[in-house]
Amino acid sequence: MKKDKSNKAFNYNRFLKEERRKKRRKEKKKRLRLAKVKLNQKRKYFSRYAEVIAPEILTLQLGYSEEVLRFISLLKDLGKTENIINIRLHKVTDIGEGAIGMLLSVMKELTNAGIGLKGEKPLNTIARNKLEQSGFFKYMRGYVAPENLKTKNIIIHTGDITTSQVELEPEMPKVMETVWGVEARCPELFGVIGEMLRNSCDHAFQTDNSVFWHLGVSHLEKDNAVKFSFVDNGVGIIKKYYEDNSWQQVKDYFKSNSAILENAYKKGIESQTGLPWRGEGLPTIYELYTDNIITNLVVITNDVYLDFDKQKFEEIKVPFSGTYYFWKVNKSCKPAYFV
């Protein structure tokens, strides 16, 4: 039976169908137009960014540290004025565990402040592999080669004020196995890491939600050695000391920031000056070094660089807002472990 095209209901339905088609076409055009606008906005947004090129030797060893600290300081300063920062590591030929931890720390600080980050890996194969194996990309997006995903030699752990020491406890047996060939506990080493965490959480930061730190553990199995790096981006030990009522008397007694910090670790300031003083945890850290449980102890904080192996206690031109520790455990150390 043929439809009667003169039927009003039929014509009305046809009209409604055509209106729906027009509406869908209109909505589709609108969606495409909005998507194009957003894409152009995104392109425009990402076309404007600050670019920072990392130094070729990205390690915190004495002689290279000031250039690395200058790079870190520039990143922090740009975080105050820029929305996006492109961190280019393409020229890096040598990269150290401590520098990786320090870079991760400042990048965490920038992302927490809402700064967009772009990046470029080292072109040098050795440096690129070391960065990928470090665990850096657990916290920052980026491709990691399959062979570098499988490694368990190097770990970067990141934490905040809520992170329990229990979460770090499984790492100690792995360290003892690499150095001594025995899966065992090392309470003294574990305890001093806890001391560093307490210093960061109790003294380094103004507010609880700004507390975060990074612990790098690098296993060099062929050398029976493990490298540690600990970094927080708090105010730094010296700057925190400025808040102490006895600061000026201590400064007058020791004359320089490097002398103050050297003596704070070695002997404790209170015992030498008779002045009431905080920071009892620093001699505890140094005692681990003098007892030969760790070696190669280095501390960088504010404008001070301490290298206890090389007996270098210096003030540096480029300060670091935070505290950095580096040390090793190897066969030359005392086997202070318990099965």
Short mmCIF file of C-alpha atoms in Angstrom, two decimals, residues 89-222:
data_model
loop_
_atom_site.label_atom_id
_atom_site.label_comp_id
_atom_site.label_asym_id
_atom_site.label_seq_id
_atom_site.Cartn_x
_atom_site.Cartn_y
_atom_site.Cartn_z
CA LEU A 89 69.67 16.38 28.70
CA HIS A 90 70.79 15.64 25.13
CA LYS A 91 74.39 16.81 25.67
CA VAL A 92 74.95 14.79 28.87
CA THR A 93 77.78 12.26 28.56
CA ASP A 94 78.20 11.38 32.24
CA ILE A 95 75.41 11.30 34.81
CA GLY A 96 75.64 10.50 38.53
CA GLU A 97 73.13 8.93 40.88
CA GLY A 98 73.10 11.97 43.14
CA ALA A 99 72.43 14.36 40.25
CA ILE A 100 69.56 12.13 39.10
CA GLY A 101 68.02 12.27 42.58
CA MET A 102 68.49 16.04 42.79
CA LEU A 103 66.96 16.56 39.34
CA LEU A 104 64.02 14.31 40.24
CA SER A 105 63.55 16.30 43.44
CA VAL A 106 63.35 19.69 41.69
CA MET A 107 61.11 18.26 38.94
CA LYS A 108 58.74 16.95 41.63
CA GLU A 109 58.71 20.42 43.18
CA LEU A 110 57.90 22.03 39.82
CA THR A 111 55.09 19.60 38.92
CA ASN A 112 53.58 20.08 42.38
CA ALA A 113 53.48 23.81 41.62
CA GLY A 114 51.59 23.12 38.38
CA ILE A 115 54.53 23.70 36.02
CA GLY A 116 54.43 21.68 32.79
CA LEU A 117 57.64 19.80 31.98
CA LYS A 118 59.05 18.55 28.70
CA GLY A 119 62.29 16.67 28.37
CA GLU A 120 64.96 15.13 26.22
CA LYS A 121 67.17 12.17 27.14
CA PRO A 122 70.95 12.00 26.74
CA LEU A 123 72.09 11.03 23.26
CA ASN A 124 75.06 9.28 24.86
CA THR A 125 74.13 5.58 25.22
CA ILE A 126 75.83 5.01 28.58
CA ALA A 127 74.30 8.11 30.17
CA ARG A 128 70.85 7.32 28.71
CA ASN A 129 70.94 3.72 29.98
CA LYS A 130 72.00 4.88 33.44
CA LEU A 131 69.11 7.34 33.58
CA GLU A 132 66.60 4.72 32.42
CA GLN A 133 67.90 2.10 34.86
CA SER A 134 67.78 4.49 37.81
CA GLY A 135 64.01 4.29 38.21
CA PHE A 136 63.71 7.97 37.22
CA PHE A 137 60.88 7.13 34.81
CA LYS A 138 58.77 5.58 37.54
CA TYR A 139 58.01 9.19 38.45
CA MET A 140 58.39 11.00 35.12
CA ARG A 141 56.76 9.87 31.87
CA GLY A 142 59.09 8.53 29.22
CA TYR A 143 60.00 5.47 27.20
CA VAL A 144 62.36 2.97 28.81
CA ALA A 145 64.14 0.34 26.71
CA PRO A 146 63.00 -3.21 27.62
CA GLU A 147 66.50 -4.26 28.72
CA ASN A 148 66.61 -1.31 31.15
CA LEU A 149 63.22 -2.21 32.60
CA LYS A 150 64.46 -5.65 33.63
CA THR A 151 67.37 -4.42 35.74
CA LYS A 152 67.03 -4.51 39.51
CA ASN A 153 70.43 -3.05 40.29
CA ILE A 154 69.40 0.57 40.66
CA ILE A 155 66.39 1.96 42.48
CA ILE A 156 65.17 5.47 43.13
CA HIS A 157 62.67 5.65 45.97
CA THR A 158 60.65 8.80 46.60
CA GLY A 159 58.70 9.59 49.73
CA ASP A 160 57.00 12.21 51.86
CA ILE A 161 56.21 12.75 55.53
CA THR A 162 53.80 9.79 55.55
CA THR A 163 56.33 7.28 54.18
CA SER A 164 57.25 4.67 56.76
CA GLN A 165 60.81 3.41 57.20
CA VAL A 166 59.32 -0.08 56.93
CA GLU A 167 58.90 0.55 53.20
CA LEU A 168 62.68 0.93 52.88
CA GLU A 169 63.60 -2.06 55.05
CA PRO A 170 63.60 -4.66 52.20
CA GLU A 171 66.43 -2.76 50.49
CA MET A 172 69.00 -3.49 53.21
CA PRO A 173 69.28 -7.27 52.58
CA LYS A 174 69.78 -6.55 48.88
CA VAL A 175 72.62 -4.14 49.71
CA MET A 176 74.34 -6.65 52.01
CA GLU A 177 74.02 -9.34 49.35
CA THR A 178 75.65 -7.15 46.69
CA VAL A 179 78.58 -6.22 48.95
CA TRP A 180 79.07 -9.29 51.19
CA GLY A 181 77.17 -12.04 49.35
CA VAL A 182 74.76 -12.50 52.26
CA GLU A 183 71.16 -11.37 52.54
CA ALA A 184 71.21 -9.74 55.96
CA ARG A 185 70.10 -6.76 58.03
CA CYS A 186 72.27 -3.75 58.83
CA PRO A 187 70.55 -1.86 61.66
CA GLU A 188 73.14 0.92 61.85
CA LEU A 189 72.92 1.78 58.15
CA PHE A 190 69.14 1.53 58.19
CA GLY A 191 69.07 3.70 61.32
CA VAL A 192 71.13 6.51 59.81
CA ILE A 193 68.85 6.65 56.74
CA GLY A 194 65.99 6.99 59.21
CA GLU A 195 67.88 9.88 60.84
CA MET A 196 68.07 11.64 57.47
CA LEU A 197 64.34 11.11 56.92
CA ARG A 198 63.54 12.52 60.36
CA ASN A 199 65.73 15.56 59.74
CA SER A 200 63.89 16.21 56.47
CA CYS A 201 60.40 15.74 57.89
CA ASP A 202 61.00 17.50 61.22
CA HIS A 203 63.27 20.37 60.26
CA ALA A 204 63.67 20.87 56.51
CA PHE A 205 60.16 21.92 55.52
CA GLN A 206 57.73 24.63 56.49
CA THR A 207 54.55 22.57 56.01
CA ASP A 208 53.80 18.86 56.07
CA ASN A 209 52.38 18.78 52.54
CA SER A 210 55.67 20.12 51.12
CA VAL A 211 57.78 17.31 52.57
CA PHE A 212 59.33 14.96 50.02
CA TRP A 213 62.70 13.34 49.58
CA HIS A 214 64.44 10.90 47.24
CA LEU A 215 66.68 7.97 48.11
CA GLY A 216 68.75 6.44 45.33
CA VAL A 217 70.33 3.00 45.80
CA SER A 218 72.70 1.92 43.01
CA HIS A 219 74.06 -1.62 42.98
CA LEU A 220 77.45 -2.16 41.28
CA GLU A 221 77.50 -5.93 41.54
CA LYS A 222 80.79 -6.47 39.68
#
